[in-house]
């Protein structure tokens, strides 16, 4: 159901969120626990993001300074995933995160952790997040197949402008010499 993105500095909170969701019947994917031994992080993480329904961002100052969290968020947005920012602290977002999460409906854990957890759980269980960055594009209809018809009659040609008119008279080669 959910991919949990977090900074290693916020590991305790990320595991707490994971346990809460799993105890409530949701499945979660979280590095490094769900990366098979010997696998490449750069290969396993994008696949897990592509396979999730909800992207939970454990957001803190440390998370927005993490290059891995920034990459994961970018991939989630690119894949059109529903992003749920679970904000641990009250702080000013940097320009990158401010841009990427401009219209998000936040789960403010620093204000009321219990309410934020419940809001997040509801979103995950409904398979709808509080915010979907890229709207689903409607499928383009297939154009109808046209039957072959008789060729249309040629329209009368438009008069040629005087400046570009070419004489149809034959020119006597002796006159040109």
PDB file of C-alpha atoms in Angstrom:
ATOM      1  CA  UNK A   1       0.000   0.000   0.000  1.00  0.00           C
ATOM      2  CA  UNK A   2       2.535   2.587   1.153  1.00  0.00           C
ATOM      3  CA  UNK A   3       6.143   3.515   0.504  1.00  0.00           C
ATOM      4  CA  UNK A   4       7.704   5.338   3.462  1.00  0.00           C
ATOM      5  CA  UNK A   5      10.411   7.876   2.624  1.00  0.00           C
ATOM      6  CA  UNK A   6      12.503   9.295   5.453  1.00  0.00           C
ATOM      7  CA  UNK A   7      15.904  10.553   6.502  1.00  0.00           C
ATOM      8  CA  UNK A   8      17.964   8.108   8.576  1.00  0.00           C
ATOM      9  CA  UNK A   9      17.955  10.819  11.272  1.00  0.00           C
ATOM     10  CA  UNK A  10      14.173  10.206  11.518  1.00  0.00           C
ATOM     11  CA  UNK A  11      14.382   6.395  11.605  1.00  0.00           C
ATOM     12  CA  UNK A  12      12.601   6.028  14.947  1.00  0.00           C
ATOM     13  CA  UNK A  13       9.615   8.061  13.705  1.00  0.00           C
ATOM     14  CA  UNK A  14       9.553   6.209  10.360  1.00  0.00           C
ATOM     15  CA  UNK A  15       9.463   2.834  12.133  1.00  0.00           C
ATOM     16  CA  UNK A  16       6.746   4.111  14.451  1.00  0.00           C
ATOM     17  CA  UNK A  17       4.608   5.185  11.460  1.00  0.00           C
ATOM     18  CA  UNK A  18       5.267   1.859   9.743  1.00  0.00           C
ATOM     19  CA  UNK A  19       4.223  -0.113  12.847  1.00  0.00           C
ATOM     20  CA  UNK A  20       1.064   1.975  13.215  1.00  0.00           C
ATOM     21  CA  UNK A  21       0.065   1.377   9.586  1.00  0.00           C
ATOM     22  CA  UNK A  22       0.897  -2.346   9.666  1.00  0.00           C
ATOM     23  CA  UNK A  23      -0.983  -2.853  12.945  1.00  0.00           C
ATOM     24  CA  UNK A  24      -3.945  -1.197  11.200  1.00  0.00           C
ATOM     25  CA  UNK A  25      -3.841  -3.685   8.329  1.00  0.00           C
ATOM     26  CA  UNK A  26      -1.806  -1.738   5.749  1.00  0.00           C
ATOM     27  CA  UNK A  27       1.258  -3.035   3.962  1.00  0.00           C
ATOM     28  CA  UNK A  28       4.345  -0.832   3.902  1.00  0.00           C
ATOM     29  CA  UNK A  29       7.651  -0.786   2.074  1.00  0.00           C
ATOM     30  CA  UNK A  30      10.619   0.867   3.746  1.00  0.00           C
ATOM     31  CA  UNK A  31      14.346   0.792   3.105  1.00  0.00           C
ATOM     32  CA  UNK A  32      16.565  -0.838   4.168  1.00  0.00           C
ATOM     33  CA  UNK A  33      14.335  -3.574   5.622  1.00  0.00           C
ATOM     34  CA  UNK A  34      12.504  -4.353   2.392  1.00  0.00           C
ATOM     35  CA  UNK A  35      15.516  -4.347   0.101  1.00  0.00           C
ATOM     36  CA  UNK A  36      16.603  -7.937  -0.504  1.00  0.00           C
ATOM     37  CA  UNK A  37      20.141  -8.800   0.556  1.00  0.00           C
ATOM     38  CA  UNK A  38      22.621  -8.106  -2.208  1.00  0.00           C
ATOM     39  CA  UNK A  39      20.222  -5.871  -4.131  1.00  0.00           C
ATOM     40  CA  UNK A  40      21.095  -2.433  -5.420  1.00  0.00           C
ATOM     41  CA  UNK A  41      19.298   0.420  -3.618  1.00  0.00           C
ATOM     42  CA  UNK A  42      19.146   2.474  -6.830  1.00  0.00           C
ATOM     43  CA  UNK A  43      17.318  -0.418  -8.498  1.00  0.00           C
ATOM     44  CA  UNK A  44      15.036  -1.557  -5.652  1.00  0.00           C
ATOM     45  CA  UNK A  45      13.768   1.851  -4.501  1.00  0.00           C
ATOM     46  CA  UNK A  46      12.351   3.099  -7.854  1.00  0.00           C
ATOM     47  CA  UNK A  47      10.615  -0.265  -8.358  1.00  0.00           C
ATOM     48  CA  UNK A  48       9.042  -0.071  -4.894  1.00  0.00           C
ATOM     49  CA  UNK A  49       7.859   3.492  -5.582  1.00  0.00           C
ATOM     50  CA  UNK A  50       6.339   2.400  -8.897  1.00  0.00           C
ATOM     51  CA  UNK A  51       4.534  -0.464  -7.135  1.00  0.00           C
ATOM     52  CA  UNK A  52       3.123   1.523  -4.181  1.00  0.00           C
ATOM     53  CA  UNK A  53      -0.264   3.222  -4.050  1.00  0.00           C
ATOM     54  CA  UNK A  54       0.632   5.918  -1.515  1.00  0.00           C
ATOM     55  CA  UNK A  55       3.944   7.698  -0.915  1.00  0.00           C
ATOM     56  CA  UNK A  56       4.355   8.762   2.711  1.00  0.00           C
ATOM     57  CA  UNK A  57       6.979  11.427   3.236  1.00  0.00           C
ATOM     58  CA  UNK A  58       8.269  11.630   6.816  1.00  0.00           C
ATOM     59  CA  UNK A  59       9.162  15.302   6.549  1.00  0.00           C
ATOM     60  CA  UNK A  60      11.698  17.087   8.715  1.00  0.00           C
ATOM     61  CA  UNK A  61      14.616  19.451   8.249  1.00  0.00           C
ATOM     62  CA  UNK A  62      16.858  16.395   7.899  1.00  0.00           C
ATOM     63  CA  UNK A  63      14.546  14.825   5.298  1.00  0.00           C
ATOM     64  CA  UNK A  64      14.524  17.883   3.068  1.00  0.00           C
ATOM     65  CA  UNK A  65      18.341  17.967   3.250  1.00  0.00           C
ATOM     66  CA  UNK A  66      18.604  14.294   2.238  1.00  0.00           C
ATOM     67  CA  UNK A  67      19.484  13.681  -1.400  1.00  0.00           C
ATOM     68  CA  UNK A  68      17.829  10.229  -1.228  1.00  0.00           C
ATOM     69  CA  UNK A  69      14.542  11.627   0.085  1.00  0.00           C
ATOM     70  CA  UNK A  70      14.581  14.308  -2.629  1.00  0.00           C
ATOM     71  CA  UNK A  71      15.171  11.628  -5.308  1.00  0.00           C
ATOM     72  CA  UNK A  72      12.413   9.407  -3.902  1.00  0.00           C
ATOM     73  CA  UNK A  73       9.930  12.297  -3.813  1.00  0.00           C
ATOM     74  CA  UNK A  74      10.825  13.252  -7.378  1.00  0.00           C
ATOM     75  CA  UNK A  75      10.284   9.662  -8.542  1.00  0.00           C
ATOM     76  CA  UNK A  76       6.932   9.455  -6.720  1.00  0.00           C
ATOM     77  CA  UNK A  77       5.761  12.660  -8.392  1.00  0.00           C
ATOM     78  CA  UNK A  78       7.033  11.442 -11.750  1.00  0.00           C
ATOM     79  CA  UNK A  79       5.012   8.234 -11.303  1.00  0.00           C
ATOM     80  CA  UNK A  80       1.875  10.170 -10.341  1.00  0.00           C
ATOM     81  CA  UNK A  81       1.748   8.738  -6.819  1.00  0.00           C
ATOM     82  CA  UNK A  82      -0.353  10.212  -4.065  1.00  0.00           C
ATOM     83  CA  UNK A  83       2.014  11.984  -1.679  1.00  0.00           C
ATOM     84  CA  UNK A  84       1.206  12.357   2.016  1.00  0.00           C
ATOM     85  CA  UNK A  85       3.630  14.672   3.821  1.00  0.00           C
ATOM     86  CA  UNK A  86       3.781  13.663   7.509  1.00  0.00           C
ATOM     87  CA  UNK A  87       5.453  16.751   8.964  1.00  0.00           C
ATOM     88  CA  UNK A  88       7.425  16.125  12.145  1.00  0.00           C
ATOM     89  CA  UNK A  89       8.543  19.690  12.858  1.00  0.00           C
ATOM     90  CA  UNK A  90       7.381  23.207  12.186  1.00  0.00           C
ATOM     91  CA  UNK A  91       9.994  24.653   9.827  1.00  0.00           C
ATOM     92  CA  UNK A  92      10.274  26.593   6.593  1.00  0.00           C
ATOM     93  CA  UNK A  93      10.548  24.395   3.518  1.00  0.00           C
ATOM     94  CA  UNK A  94      13.451  24.959   1.161  1.00  0.00           C
ATOM     95  CA  UNK A  95      12.625  26.049  -2.388  1.00  0.00           C
ATOM     96  CA  UNK A  96      12.702  22.499  -3.805  1.00  0.00           C
ATOM     97  CA  UNK A  97      10.264  21.018  -1.297  1.00  0.00           C
ATOM     98  CA  UNK A  98       8.124  24.161  -1.307  1.00  0.00           C
ATOM     99  CA  UNK A  99       7.738  23.766  -5.072  1.00  0.00           C
ATOM    100  CA  UNK A 100       7.162  19.997  -5.063  1.00  0.00           C
ATOM    101  CA  UNK A 101       4.627  20.067  -2.225  1.00  0.00           C
ATOM    102  CA  UNK A 102       2.969  23.413  -2.988  1.00  0.00           C
ATOM    103  CA  UNK A 103      -0.630  22.197  -2.891  1.00  0.00           C
ATOM    104  CA  UNK A 104      -0.279  19.356  -0.382  1.00  0.00           C
ATOM    105  CA  UNK A 105      -2.720  18.765   2.441  1.00  0.00           C
ATOM    106  CA  UNK A 106      -0.394  18.057   5.315  1.00  0.00           C
ATOM    107  CA  UNK A 107      -0.517  15.666   8.230  1.00  0.00           C
ATOM    108  CA  UNK A 108       0.946  17.895  10.953  1.00  0.00           C
ATOM    109  CA  UNK A 109       2.407  15.406  13.410  1.00  0.00           C
ATOM    110  CA  UNK A 110       4.096  18.167  15.426  1.00  0.00           C
ATOM    111  CA  UNK A 111       0.672  19.704  16.237  1.00  0.00           C
ATOM    112  CA  UNK A 112      -1.372  16.574  16.968  1.00  0.00           C
ATOM    113  CA  UNK A 113       0.427  13.310  16.265  1.00  0.00           C
ATOM    114  CA  UNK A 114      -2.627  11.133  16.905  1.00  0.00           C
ATOM    115  CA  UNK A 115      -4.845  13.136  14.523  1.00  0.00           C
ATOM    116  CA  UNK A 116      -2.068  13.169  11.897  1.00  0.00           C
ATOM    117  CA  UNK A 117      -1.683   9.384  12.124  1.00  0.00           C
ATOM    118  CA  UNK A 118      -5.444   8.886  11.805  1.00  0.00           C
ATOM    119  CA  UNK A 119      -5.644  11.211   8.777  1.00  0.00           C
ATOM    120  CA  UNK A 120      -2.773   9.342   7.120  1.00  0.00           C
ATOM    121  CA  UNK A 121      -4.296   5.931   7.895  1.00  0.00           C
ATOM    122  CA  UNK A 122      -7.648   6.977   6.448  1.00  0.00           C
ATOM    123  CA  UNK A 123      -5.959   8.099   3.243  1.00  0.00           C
ATOM    124  CA  UNK A 124      -3.977   4.871   2.903  1.00  0.00           C
ATOM    125  CA  UNK A 125      -6.995   2.649   3.628  1.00  0.00           C
ATOM    126  CA  UNK A 126      -9.112   4.494   1.097  1.00  0.00           C
ATOM    127  CA  UNK A 127      -6.278   4.164  -1.428  1.00  0.00           C
ATOM    128  CA  UNK A 128      -6.631   7.886  -1.916  1.00  0.00           C
ATOM    129  CA  UNK A 129      -4.187  10.346  -0.499  1.00  0.00           C
ATOM    130  CA  UNK A 130      -4.686  13.847   0.697  1.00  0.00           C
ATOM    131  CA  UNK A 131      -2.801  15.074  -2.337  1.00  0.00           C
ATOM    132  CA  UNK A 132      -2.085  13.748  -5.789  1.00  0.00           C
ATOM    133  CA  UNK A 133       0.519  15.859  -7.529  1.00  0.00           C
ATOM    134  CA  UNK A 134      -0.052  14.657 -11.079  1.00  0.00           C
ATOM    135  CA  UNK A 135      -3.705  14.171 -12.037  1.00  0.00           C
ATOM    136  CA  UNK A 136      -4.571  11.072 -13.984  1.00  0.00           C
ATOM    137  CA  UNK A 137      -4.835  11.919 -17.664  1.00  0.00           C
ATOM    138  CA  UNK A 138      -7.973  10.667 -19.406  1.00  0.00           C
ATOM    139  CA  UNK A 139      -7.307   8.039 -22.017  1.00  0.00           C
ATOM    140  CA  UNK A 140      -7.395   9.547 -25.484  1.00  0.00           C
ATOM    141  CA  UNK A 141     -10.170   8.100 -27.626  1.00  0.00           C
ATOM    142  CA  UNK A 142      -9.167   6.098 -30.663  1.00  0.00           C
ATOM    143  CA  UNK A 143     -10.037   8.041 -33.816  1.00  0.00           C
ATOM    144  CA  UNK A 144     -12.786   6.389 -35.892  1.00  0.00           C
ATOM    145  CA  UNK A 145     -11.758   4.431 -38.959  1.00  0.00           C
ATOM    146  CA  UNK A 146     -12.975   6.236 -42.028  1.00  0.00           C
ATOM    147  CA  UNK A 147     -14.317   4.344 -44.982  1.00  0.00           C
ATOM    148  CA  UNK A 148     -12.768   5.138 -48.344  1.00  0.00           C
ATOM    149  CA  UNK A 149     -14.973   7.445 -50.352  1.00  0.00           C
ATOM    150  CA  UNK A 150     -14.797   8.787 -53.871  1.00  0.00           C
ATOM    151  CA  UNK A 151     -12.256  11.533 -54.339  1.00  0.00           C
ATOM    152  CA  UNK A 152     -13.802  14.979 -54.030  1.00  0.00           C
ATOM    153  CA  UNK A 153     -14.322  16.991 -57.211  1.00  0.00           C
ATOM    154  CA  UNK A 154     -11.512  19.413 -57.885  1.00  0.00           C
ATOM    155  CA  UNK A 155     -12.437  22.919 -56.959  1.00  0.00           C
ATOM    156  CA  UNK A 156     -12.065  25.703 -59.493  1.00  0.00           C
ATOM    157  CA  UNK A 157      -8.606  27.099 -59.190  1.00  0.00           C
ATOM    158  CA  UNK A 158      -8.224  30.544 -57.767  1.00  0.00           C
ATOM    159  CA  UNK A 159      -7.084  33.290 -60.100  1.00  0.00           C
ATOM    160  CA  UNK A 160      -3.329  33.785 -60.148  1.00  0.00           C
ATOM    161  CA  UNK A 161      -2.288  37.222 -58.880  1.00  0.00           C
ATOM    162  CA  UNK A 162      -1.110  39.565 -61.649  1.00  0.00           C
ATOM    163  CA  UNK A 163       2.416  39.836 -60.305  1.00  0.00           C
ATOM    164  CA  UNK A 164       2.898  36.105 -60.532  1.00  0.00           C
ATOM    165  CA  UNK A 165       0.964  35.484 -63.750  1.00  0.00           C
ATOM    166  CA  UNK A 166       2.848  33.542 -66.370  1.00  0.00           C
ATOM    167  CA  UNK A 167       1.947  33.909 -70.019  1.00  0.00           C
ATOM    168  CA  UNK A 168       0.802  30.761 -71.716  1.00  0.00           C
ATOM    169  CA  UNK A 169       1.725  32.171 -75.135  1.00  0.00           C
ATOM    170  CA  UNK A 170       4.567  30.447 -76.789  1.00  0.00           C
ATOM    171  CA  UNK A 171       7.625  32.564 -77.216  1.00  0.00           C
ATOM    172  CA  UNK A 172       9.299  32.657 -80.549  1.00  0.00           C
ATOM    173  CA  UNK A 173      12.985  31.804 -79.980  1.00  0.00           C
ATOM    174  CA  UNK A 174      13.954  34.297 -82.706  1.00  0.00           C
ATOM    175  CA  UNK A 175      12.476  37.162 -80.697  1.00  0.00           C
ATOM    176  CA  UNK A 176      14.727  36.319 -77.766  1.00  0.00           C
ATOM    177  CA  UNK A 177      17.925  36.395 -79.790  1.00  0.00           C
TER     178      UNK A 177
END
